[in-house]
mmCIF file of C-alpha atoms in Angstrom:
data_model
loop_
_atom_site.group_PDB
_atom_site.id
_atom_site.type_symbol
_atom_site.label_atom_id
_atom_site.label_comp_id
_atom_site.label_asym_id
_atom_site.label_seq_id
_atom_site.Cartn_x
_atom_site.Cartn_y
_atom_site.Cartn_z
ATOM 1 C CA MET E 1 13.356 0.966 -7.578
ATOM 2 C CA SER E 2 17.047 0.171 -7.948
ATOM 3 C CA ASP E 3 18.297 -3.367 -7.325
ATOM 4 C CA ARG E 4 20.243 -2.048 -4.354
ATOM 5 C CA ASN E 5 17.095 -0.754 -2.664
ATOM 6 C CA LYS E 6 14.754 -3.481 -3.885
ATOM 7 C CA LYS E 7 12.508 -5.055 -1.261
ATOM 8 C CA ILE E 8 10.179 -7.996 -1.719
ATOM 9 C CA LYS E 9 6.509 -7.376 -0.918
ATOM 10 C CA CYS E 10 5.150 -10.832 -1.690
ATOM 11 C CA VAL E 11 6.589 -14.350 -1.804
ATOM 12 C CA VAL E 12 4.806 -16.775 -4.149
ATOM 13 C CA TRP E 13 5.373 -20.401 -3.172
ATOM 14 C CA ASP E 14 5.191 -23.587 -5.195
ATOM 15 C CA LEU E 15 3.957 -26.558 -3.143
ATOM 16 C CA ASP E 16 5.253 -29.954 -4.338
ATOM 17 C CA ASN E 17 8.885 -30.501 -3.369
ATOM 18 C CA THR E 18 9.089 -26.846 -2.379
ATOM 19 C CA MET E 19 6.815 -26.102 0.574
ATOM 20 C CA TRP E 20 6.458 -29.771 1.329
ATOM 21 C CA ASP E 21 8.436 -32.895 0.478
ATOM 22 C CA GLY E 22 6.655 -35.065 -2.068
ATOM 23 C CA VAL E 23 4.046 -34.708 -4.811
ATOM 24 C CA LEU E 24 0.509 -34.454 -3.472
ATOM 25 C CA ILE E 25 -1.316 -36.220 -6.315
ATOM 26 C CA GLU E 26 1.063 -39.179 -5.867
ATOM 27 C CA ASP E 27 1.246 -39.233 -2.083
ATOM 28 C CA LYS E 28 -1.427 -37.801 0.222
ATOM 29 C CA GLU E 29 0.995 -38.055 3.142
ATOM 30 C CA VAL E 30 3.404 -35.335 2.023
ATOM 31 C CA THR E 31 5.293 -33.675 4.888
ATOM 32 C CA LEU E 32 6.003 -30.006 5.438
ATOM 33 C CA ARG E 33 9.669 -29.130 5.024
ATOM 34 C CA SER E 34 11.309 -28.686 8.397
ATOM 35 C CA ASP E 35 12.428 -25.105 7.778
ATOM 36 C CA VAL E 36 9.331 -23.837 5.969
ATOM 37 C CA LEU E 37 7.046 -23.076 8.910
ATOM 38 C CA ASP E 38 9.530 -20.741 10.596
ATOM 39 C CA ILE E 39 10.173 -18.970 7.290
ATOM 40 C CA ILE E 40 6.464 -18.467 6.633
ATOM 41 C CA LYS E 41 5.882 -17.053 10.115
ATOM 42 C CA GLU E 42 8.883 -14.735 9.965
ATOM 43 C CA LEU E 43 7.970 -13.377 6.522
ATOM 44 C CA ASP E 44 4.489 -12.669 7.868
ATOM 45 C CA HIS E 45 5.939 -10.887 10.905
ATOM 46 C CA ARG E 46 8.047 -8.718 8.604
ATOM 47 C CA GLY E 47 4.942 -7.656 6.676
ATOM 48 C CA ILE E 48 5.844 -9.634 3.551
ATOM 49 C CA LEU E 49 2.717 -11.073 1.946
ATOM 50 C CA GLN E 50 2.606 -14.672 0.716
ATOM 51 C CA SER E 51 0.677 -16.563 -1.925
ATOM 52 C CA ILE E 52 0.813 -19.823 -3.855
ATOM 53 C CA SER E 53 1.289 -20.850 -7.474
ATOM 54 C CA SER E 54 0.911 -24.608 -7.744
ATOM 55 C CA LYS E 55 -0.155 -27.126 -10.367
ATOM 56 C CA ASN E 56 -2.434 -29.239 -8.232
ATOM 57 C CA ASN E 57 -6.044 -30.074 -7.479
ATOM 58 C CA TYR E 58 -7.316 -27.015 -5.626
ATOM 59 C CA GLU E 59 -9.334 -28.722 -2.897
ATOM 60 C CA ASP E 60 -6.663 -31.303 -2.130
ATOM 61 C CA ALA E 61 -3.947 -28.655 -1.832
ATOM 62 C CA ILE E 62 -6.050 -26.284 0.274
ATOM 63 C CA ASN E 63 -7.069 -29.113 2.596
ATOM 64 C CA LYS E 64 -3.416 -30.072 3.031
ATOM 65 C CA LEU E 65 -2.454 -26.479 3.841
ATOM 66 C CA ASP E 66 -5.305 -26.393 6.353
ATOM 67 C CA GLU E 67 -4.106 -29.675 7.858
ATOM 68 C CA PHE E 68 -0.656 -28.108 8.344
ATOM 69 C CA GLY E 69 -2.301 -25.059 9.988
ATOM 70 C CA ILE E 70 -0.883 -22.556 7.474
ATOM 71 C CA LYS E 71 -3.744 -21.970 4.999
ATOM 72 C CA ASP E 72 -4.544 -18.481 6.318
ATOM 73 C CA TYR E 73 -1.037 -17.178 5.589
ATOM 74 C CA PHE E 74 -1.645 -17.192 1.829
ATOM 75 C CA LEU E 75 -3.571 -14.539 -0.075
ATOM 76 C CA TYR E 76 -5.233 -15.256 -3.430
ATOM 77 C CA PRO E 77 -3.681 -18.739 -3.838
ATOM 78 C CA GLN E 78 -3.557 -19.852 -7.476
ATOM 79 C CA ILE E 79 -3.852 -23.629 -7.522
ATOM 80 C CA SER E 80 -4.760 -25.055 -10.925
ATOM 81 C CA TRP E 81 -3.174 -26.570 -14.016
ATOM 82 C CA SER E 82 -2.546 -23.219 -15.708
ATOM 83 C CA SER E 83 0.937 -21.830 -16.287
ATOM 84 C CA LYS E 84 2.864 -20.493 -13.311
ATOM 85 C CA SER E 85 3.348 -17.135 -15.037
ATOM 86 C CA GLN E 86 -0.406 -16.731 -15.424
ATOM 87 C CA ALA E 87 -0.838 -17.540 -11.746
ATOM 88 C CA VAL E 88 1.787 -14.984 -10.719
ATOM 89 C CA LYS E 89 0.170 -12.364 -12.961
ATOM 90 C CA GLU E 90 -3.167 -12.968 -11.236
ATOM 91 C CA ILE E 91 -1.584 -12.582 -7.799
ATOM 92 C CA ILE E 92 0.074 -9.328 -8.855
ATOM 93 C CA SER E 93 -3.270 -8.031 -10.116
ATOM 94 C CA CYS E 94 -5.171 -9.048 -6.970
ATOM 95 C CA LEU E 95 -2.597 -7.508 -4.622
ATOM 96 C CA ASN E 96 -2.074 -4.461 -6.874
ATOM 97 C CA ILE E 97 1.692 -4.420 -6.363
ATOM 98 C CA GLY E 98 4.628 -4.236 -8.771
ATOM 99 C CA ALA E 99 6.008 -7.351 -10.447
ATOM 100 C CA ASN E 100 9.486 -6.276 -9.341
ATOM 101 C CA THR E 101 8.433 -6.772 -5.687
ATOM 102 C CA ILE E 102 7.512 -10.447 -6.201
ATOM 103 C CA ALA E 103 9.712 -13.424 -5.290
ATOM 104 C CA PHE E 104 8.790 -16.784 -6.801
ATOM 105 C CA ILE E 105 10.043 -20.026 -5.224
ATOM 106 C CA ASP E 106 9.902 -23.300 -7.170
ATOM 107 C CA ASP E 107 11.975 -26.475 -7.317
ATOM 108 C CA GLN E 108 11.650 -26.821 -11.103
ATOM 109 C CA ASP E 109 14.040 -24.992 -13.445
ATOM 110 C CA PHE E 110 11.413 -25.049 -16.171
ATOM 111 C CA GLU E 111 8.782 -23.306 -14.021
ATOM 112 C CA ARG E 112 11.183 -20.603 -12.866
ATOM 113 C CA ASP E 113 12.363 -19.992 -16.427
ATOM 114 C CA GLU E 114 8.758 -19.837 -17.679
ATOM 115 C CA VAL E 115 7.848 -17.187 -15.091
ATOM 116 C CA LYS E 116 11.032 -15.250 -15.773
ATOM 117 C CA SER E 117 10.482 -15.271 -19.529
ATOM 118 C CA VAL E 118 6.950 -13.859 -19.207
ATOM 119 C CA ILE E 119 7.495 -11.573 -16.187
ATOM 120 C CA PRO E 120 11.223 -10.735 -16.134
ATOM 121 C CA GLU E 121 10.818 -8.347 -13.184
ATOM 122 C CA VAL E 122 10.012 -11.237 -10.831
ATOM 123 C CA THR E 123 12.894 -12.559 -8.710
ATOM 124 C CA CYS E 124 13.033 -16.368 -8.824
ATOM 125 C CA PHE E 125 14.555 -18.763 -6.291
ATOM 126 C CA ASP E 126 15.219 -22.474 -6.367
ATOM 127 C CA ALA E 127 13.522 -24.283 -3.472
ATOM 128 C CA ASP E 128 16.978 -25.371 -2.313
ATOM 129 C CA GLU E 129 17.840 -21.719 -1.633
ATOM 130 C CA ILE E 130 15.186 -21.073 1.003
ATOM 131 C CA THR E 131 17.294 -22.164 3.981
ATOM 132 C CA ASN E 132 19.023 -18.774 4.080
ATOM 133 C CA ILE E 133 16.363 -16.727 2.355
ATOM 134 C CA LEU E 134 15.532 -14.672 5.460
ATOM 135 C CA ASP E 135 19.103 -13.375 5.530
ATOM 136 C CA LYS E 136 18.911 -11.854 2.054
ATOM 137 C CA ASP E 137 18.669 -8.051 2.013
ATOM 138 C CA ILE E 138 15.590 -7.994 -0.221
ATOM 139 C CA PHE E 139 13.642 -9.861 2.477
ATOM 140 C CA ILE E 140 14.787 -7.623 5.327
ATOM 141 C CA PRO E 141 12.631 -4.502 5.749
ATOM 142 C CA ASP E 142 14.408 -1.361 6.873
ATOM 143 C CA PHE E 143 12.043 -1.441 9.857
ATOM 144 C CA ILE E 144 8.962 -3.321 11.009
ATOM 145 C CA THR E 145 5.980 -1.131 11.897
ATOM 146 C CA LYS E 146 2.623 -1.914 13.490
ATOM 147 C CA ASP E 147 1.046 -1.570 10.064
ATOM 148 C CA SER E 148 3.504 -3.945 8.420
ATOM 149 C CA MET E 149 2.983 -6.614 11.100
ATOM 150 C CA ARG E 150 -0.751 -6.636 10.386
ATOM 151 C CA ARG E 151 -0.466 -6.219 6.605
ATOM 152 C CA ARG E 152 -1.922 -9.656 5.867
ATOM 153 C CA GLU E 153 -4.874 -8.962 8.148
ATOM 154 C CA MET E 154 -5.566 -5.704 6.296
ATOM 155 C CA TYR E 155 -5.408 -7.415 2.904
ATOM 156 C CA ILE E 156 -7.865 -10.060 4.103
ATOM 157 C CA ALA E 157 -10.281 -7.327 5.188
ATOM 158 C CA ASP E 158 -9.813 -5.735 1.780
ATOM 159 C CA TYR E 159 -10.618 -9.046 0.107
ATOM 160 C CA HIS E 160 -13.999 -9.111 1.863
ATOM 161 C CA ARG E 161 -14.679 -5.516 0.814
ATOM 162 C CA LYS E 162 -13.937 -6.366 -2.806
ATOM 163 C CA LYS E 163 -16.206 -9.411 -2.776
ATOM 164 C CA VAL E 164 -19.080 -7.305 -1.455
ATOM 165 C CA GLU E 165 -18.340 -4.518 -3.931
ATOM 166 C CA GLU E 166 -18.334 -6.927 -6.882
ATOM 167 C CA THR E 167 -21.858 -8.076 -6.098
ATOM 168 C CA TYR E 168 -23.244 -4.738 -4.900
ATOM 169 C CA GLN E 169 -26.301 -3.614 -6.831
ATOM 170 C CA GLY E 170 -26.572 0.152 -6.877
ATOM 171 C CA PRO E 171 -24.610 3.403 -7.276
ATOM 172 C CA GLN E 172 -20.953 3.510 -6.220
ATOM 173 C CA GLU E 173 -21.744 6.285 -3.741
ATOM 174 C CA ASP E 174 -24.255 4.025 -1.975
ATOM 175 C CA PHE E 175 -21.624 1.304 -1.656
ATOM 176 C CA LEU E 176 -19.114 3.775 -0.217
ATOM 177 C CA ALA E 177 -21.790 4.967 2.219
ATOM 178 C CA SER E 178 -22.294 1.377 3.361
ATOM 179 C CA LEU E 179 -18.633 1.133 4.419
ATOM 180 C CA ASP E 180 -18.968 3.659 7.280
ATOM 181 C CA MET E 181 -15.511 5.117 6.543
ATOM 182 C CA LYS E 182 -13.628 7.114 9.161
ATOM 183 C CA ILE E 183 -10.629 9.193 8.098
ATOM 184 C CA SER E 184 -8.199 10.429 10.749
ATOM 185 C CA ILE E 185 -5.748 13.285 10.190
ATOM 186 C CA GLN E 186 -3.053 14.046 12.727
ATOM 187 C CA TYR E 187 0.465 15.368 13.028
ATOM 188 C CA ALA E 188 2.996 12.555 12.672
ATOM 189 C CA LYS E 189 4.384 11.458 16.032
ATOM 190 C CA ASP E 190 7.746 9.843 16.703
ATOM 191 C CA GLU E 191 6.210 6.374 16.482
ATOM 192 C CA ASP E 192 4.791 7.235 13.025
ATOM 193 C CA LEU E 193 8.053 8.196 11.337
ATOM 194 C CA ASP E 194 9.075 4.662 10.367
ATOM 195 C CA ARG E 195 5.670 4.223 8.714
ATOM 196 C CA VAL E 196 6.142 7.545 6.889
ATOM 197 C CA ILE E 197 9.472 6.309 5.507
ATOM 198 C CA GLU E 198 7.892 2.978 4.595
ATOM 199 C CA LEU E 199 5.115 4.692 2.632
ATOM 200 C CA THR E 200 7.562 6.908 0.726
ATOM 201 C CA GLU E 201 9.619 3.860 -0.251
ATOM 202 C CA ARG E 202 6.780 1.439 -1.043
ATOM 203 C CA THR E 203 4.216 3.694 -2.727
ATOM 204 C CA ASN E 204 4.719 4.474 -6.412
ATOM 205 C CA GLN E 205 1.267 4.888 -7.966
ATOM 206 C CA LEU E 206 -0.328 7.430 -5.628
ATOM 207 C CA ASN E 207 2.798 9.466 -4.977
ATOM 208 C CA THR E 208 3.108 13.047 -6.200
ATOM 209 C CA THR E 209 6.898 13.391 -6.254
ATOM 210 C CA GLY E 210 8.655 10.151 -5.328
ATOM 211 C CA TYR E 211 10.658 12.052 -2.704
ATOM 212 C CA THR E 212 12.102 9.956 0.116
ATOM 213 C CA TYR E 213 13.391 11.262 3.426
ATOM 214 C CA SER E 214 15.640 9.962 6.162
ATOM 215 C CA TYR E 215 14.404 9.571 9.716
ATOM 216 C CA GLU E 216 16.513 12.569 10.722
ATOM 217 C CA GLU E 217 15.018 14.777 7.989
ATOM 218 C CA LEU E 218 11.490 13.805 8.967
ATOM 219 C CA LYS E 219 12.227 14.416 12.631
ATOM 220 C CA LEU E 220 13.423 17.938 11.818
ATOM 221 C CA MET E 221 10.273 18.663 9.823
ATOM 222 C CA GLN E 222 8.103 17.106 12.501
ATOM 223 C CA ASP E 223 9.542 19.497 15.094
ATOM 224 C CA SER E 224 9.668 22.474 12.719
ATOM 225 C CA ASP E 225 7.350 25.483 12.804
ATOM 226 C CA THR E 226 7.728 25.779 9.035
ATOM 227 C CA HIS E 227 6.341 22.367 8.021
ATOM 228 C CA LYS E 228 3.225 20.342 8.609
ATOM 229 C CA LEU E 229 3.875 16.591 8.476
ATOM 230 C CA LEU E 230 0.501 14.868 8.575
ATOM 231 C CA ILE E 231 -0.316 11.173 8.638
ATOM 232 C CA ILE E 232 -3.649 9.773 7.513
ATOM 233 C CA GLY E 233 -5.495 6.734 8.854
ATOM 234 C CA LEU E 234 -8.585 4.983 7.520
ATOM 235 C CA ASP E 235 -11.026 2.547 9.100
ATOM 236 C CA ASP E 236 -14.359 1.106 8.011
ATOM 237 C CA LYS E 237 -16.796 -1.545 9.179
ATOM 238 C CA TYR E 238 -14.559 -4.323 7.858
ATOM 239 C CA GLY E 239 -11.549 -3.205 9.883
ATOM 240 C CA THR E 240 -8.608 -0.873 9.618
ATOM 241 C CA TYR E 241 -6.592 0.068 6.548
ATOM 242 C CA GLY E 242 -3.927 1.374 8.938
ATOM 243 C CA LYS E 243 -1.924 4.497 8.175
ATOM 244 C CA ILE E 244 -2.571 5.006 4.469
ATOM 245 C CA GLY E 245 -1.334 8.489 3.616
ATOM 246 C CA ILE E 246 1.180 11.272 4.131
ATOM 247 C CA ILE E 247 0.857 14.997 3.556
ATOM 248 C CA LEU E 248 3.893 17.266 3.844
ATOM 249 C CA ILE E 249 3.311 21.017 3.593
ATOM 250 C CA ASP E 250 6.015 23.683 3.568
ATOM 251 C CA THR E 251 4.541 26.660 5.427
ATOM 252 C CA SER E 252 7.775 28.686 5.673
ATOM 253 C CA ASN E 253 6.579 31.453 3.325
ATOM 254 C CA GLU E 254 3.404 33.402 2.768
ATOM 255 C CA ARG E 255 2.285 30.631 0.472
ATOM 256 C CA TRP E 256 1.880 26.981 1.395
ATOM 257 C CA VAL E 257 3.505 24.325 -0.809
ATOM 258 C CA LEU E 258 2.403 20.702 -0.798
ATOM 259 C CA GLU E 259 5.820 19.043 -0.963
ATOM 260 C CA LEU E 260 4.523 15.494 -0.869
ATOM 261 C CA PHE E 261 1.167 13.752 -1.001
ATOM 262 C CA ILE E 262 1.072 9.951 -0.812
ATOM 263 C CA MET E 263 -1.730 7.432 -0.461
ATOM 264 C CA SER E 264 -1.670 3.662 -0.337
ATOM 265 C CA CYS E 265 -2.934 2.107 -3.555
ATOM 266 C CA ARG E 266 -5.367 0.080 -1.443
ATOM 267 C CA VAL E 267 -7.605 3.164 -1.122
ATOM 268 C CA MET E 268 -7.436 4.180 -4.785
ATOM 269 C CA SER E 269 -11.147 3.620 -5.395
ATOM 270 C CA ARG E 270 -12.395 5.250 -2.200
ATOM 271 C CA GLY E 271 -12.155 8.921 -3.214
ATOM 272 C CA ILE E 272 -9.914 9.655 -0.242
ATOM 273 C CA GLY E 273 -7.464 11.785 -2.234
ATOM 274 C CA THR E 274 -10.050 14.357 -3.226
ATOM 275 C CA ILE E 275 -11.434 14.517 0.316
ATOM 276 C CA LEU E 276 -7.973 15.140 1.771
ATOM 277 C CA LEU E 277 -7.033 17.766 -0.806
ATOM 278 C CA ASN E 278 -10.221 19.687 -0.087
ATOM 279 C CA TYR E 279 -9.406 19.506 3.609
ATOM 280 C CA ILE E 280 -5.949 21.007 2.966
ATOM 281 C CA MET E 281 -7.463 23.635 0.653
ATOM 282 C CA ASP E 282 -9.795 24.711 3.429
ATOM 283 C CA MET E 283 -6.917 24.811 5.904
ATOM 284 C CA ALA E 284 -4.995 27.132 3.569
ATOM 285 C CA GLN E 285 -7.999 29.368 3.028
ATOM 286 C CA THR E 286 -8.652 29.539 6.777
ATOM 287 C CA ALA E 287 -4.996 30.491 7.324
ATOM 288 C CA ASN E 288 -5.256 33.094 4.521
ATOM 289 C CA ARG E 289 -2.487 31.445 2.503
ATOM 290 C CA GLU E 290 -2.119 30.652 -1.187
ATOM 291 C CA LEU E 291 -1.791 26.938 -1.913
ATOM 292 C CA TYR E 292 0.702 25.388 -4.336
ATOM 293 C CA ALA E 293 1.815 21.792 -4.925
ATOM 294 C CA LYS E 294 4.895 20.130 -6.356
ATOM 295 C CA PHE E 295 4.406 17.343 -8.856
ATOM 296 C CA ILE E 296 6.916 15.090 -10.633
ATOM 297 C CA GLN E 297 5.353 12.936 -13.333
ATOM 298 C CA THR E 298 6.409 9.283 -13.525
ATOM 299 C CA GLU E 299 5.191 6.286 -15.479
ATOM 300 C CA LYS E 300 3.087 5.161 -12.524
ATOM 301 C CA ASN E 301 1.591 8.251 -10.851
ATOM 302 C CA LYS E 302 -0.802 9.553 -13.516
ATOM 303 C CA MET E 303 -3.715 8.841 -11.180
ATOM 304 C CA MET E 304 -2.259 11.279 -8.648
ATOM 305 C CA GLN E 305 -1.972 13.974 -11.311
ATOM 306 C CA LEU E 306 -5.627 13.399 -12.166
ATOM 307 C CA THR E 307 -6.532 13.703 -8.478
ATOM 308 C CA TYR E 308 -4.784 17.090 -8.331
ATOM 309 C CA ASN E 309 -6.518 18.238 -11.515
ATOM 310 C CA LEU E 310 -9.962 17.205 -10.279
ATOM 311 C CA ALA E 311 -9.356 19.140 -7.065
ATOM 312 C CA GLY E 312 -8.665 22.304 -9.074
ATOM 313 C CA PHE E 313 -4.852 22.369 -9.170
ATOM 314 C CA LYS E 314 -3.458 23.815 -12.399
ATOM 315 C CA VAL E 315 0.081 24.134 -13.732
ATOM 316 C CA PHE E 316 1.567 27.391 -12.471
ATOM 317 C CA GLU E 317 5.219 27.009 -13.404
ATOM 318 C CA LYS E 318 7.451 24.335 -14.901
ATOM 319 C CA LYS E 319 10.712 24.021 -13.010
ATOM 320 C CA GLU E 320 13.750 22.015 -14.030
ATOM 321 C CA ASP E 321 13.015 19.228 -11.552
ATOM 322 C CA PHE E 322 9.272 19.462 -10.983
ATOM 323 C CA ILE E 323 5.983 21.086 -11.958
ATOM 324 C CA LEU E 324 4.594 23.693 -9.587
ATOM 325 C CA MET E 325 0.804 23.660 -9.478
ATOM 326 C CA LYS E 326 -1.555 26.158 -7.881
ATOM 327 C CA ASN E 327 -5.082 25.991 -6.519
ATOM 328 C CA ASP E 328 -7.014 29.260 -6.430
ATOM 329 C CA LEU E 329 -9.222 27.878 -3.604
ATOM 330 C CA SER E 330 -12.362 29.010 -5.403
ATOM 331 C CA ARG E 331 -14.033 25.608 -5.353
ATOM 332 C CA ILE E 332 -13.720 23.759 -2.051
ATOM 333 C CA GLN E 333 -16.020 20.768 -1.929
ATOM 334 C CA LYS E 334 -17.793 19.600 1.190
ATOM 335 C CA ILE E 335 -16.873 16.247 2.596
ATOM 336 C CA PRO E 336 -19.346 13.524 1.525
ATOM 337 C CA GLU E 337 -21.931 12.748 4.170
ATOM 338 C CA TYR E 338 -20.959 9.083 4.197
ATOM 339 C CA VAL E 339 -17.456 9.854 5.549
ATOM 340 C CA THR E 340 -16.536 10.804 9.097
ATOM 341 C CA LEU E 341 -13.401 12.947 9.210
ATOM 342 C CA ILE E 342 -11.579 13.149 12.539
ATOM 343 C CA SER E 343 -8.932 15.842 12.808
ATOM 344 C CA ASP E 344 -6.445 16.137 15.652
ATOM 345 C CA LEU E 345 -4.910 19.367 14.363
ATOM 346 C CA PRO E 346 -5.279 21.798 17.268
ATOM 347 C CA GLU E 347 -5.156 24.984 15.184
ATOM 348 C CA TYR E 348 -8.019 23.816 12.997
ATOM 349 C CA GLU E 349 -11.009 24.218 15.277
ATOM 350 C CA GLU E 350 -14.038 21.939 15.130
ATOM 351 C CA ASP E 351 -16.428 24.797 14.411
ATOM 352 C CA GLU E 352 -14.303 25.798 11.408
ATOM 353 C CA ARG E 353 -14.483 22.259 10.082
ATOM 354 C CA ARG E 354 -18.261 22.209 10.456
ATOM 355 C CA ARG E 355 -18.413 25.492 8.534
ATOM 356 C CA ILE E 356 -16.913 23.850 5.482
ATOM 357 C CA TYR E 357 -17.922 20.258 5.845
ATOM 358 C CA GLY E 358 -21.468 20.666 7.065
#
């Protein structure tokens, strides 16, 4: 991500003399800064997550946040006497996002320098700078989608899933079965295109090529007879993950080419990639087409390459700009019984899906 295109995904706040005026352990009657509440609410509306890194007594700080009515805005708050850099590292790990998408706000030069020295990718701000922080480009999304407006809600649901998973006694497949997952596959509609762009720009780990497209390019492919632009949704008993994936297939020739396959990193451990690839493999076989896929290896997308390999894709040809992989469609796996797959693709009839997926 270049500095010019950089966007912040999470703001990590200090508390004393940053979010509120005063030092809590010295004065229990600290007051929230006059401009902070509006900033917190607007960041949340824009889909920018928020957390806390504060050297304080945990219960006292949490109770004060609750008293101000803002406790629920902050995910994985790190309130202890450990270093700020360690706290920020923990937040990055819990949210599973890049350090270069974190903004850290603190009134102390020492704390900002300590974070910057350990995690140089983090963007640091003095507390005095927050008055105009909403006007900075890195805090202004290119667009605000339904999914981005409820991003915090989806992360909270994911927190509950993780807590249950950590204590679950039994095979991983049994845990996945307990989630009652429902995958939806449909052609991208006009109202989905902003989310498609957002996923191409925000998703680095589970992204097969890193290609990005303009709204106009996506609109042309959406209306084209030579492309299939699919958007994937996921829900389970804890709530919705929202729109979590994109599949773009070039169908202009006798062979189909997967131009782009993206999934949100939040579903990395759910086996969704393999399920979707087998769905596309069956679509190609039903249409009597060979199936190829483009892949561009990066430092972050090795998991996506593994997903392709496990689904039976093998290197067919090495181009100058990408690797072309091919699947011989000889081993199409059935969908696991614990997943409900809902397809809105009219040319892929329900009886055909039952034939493959049981």
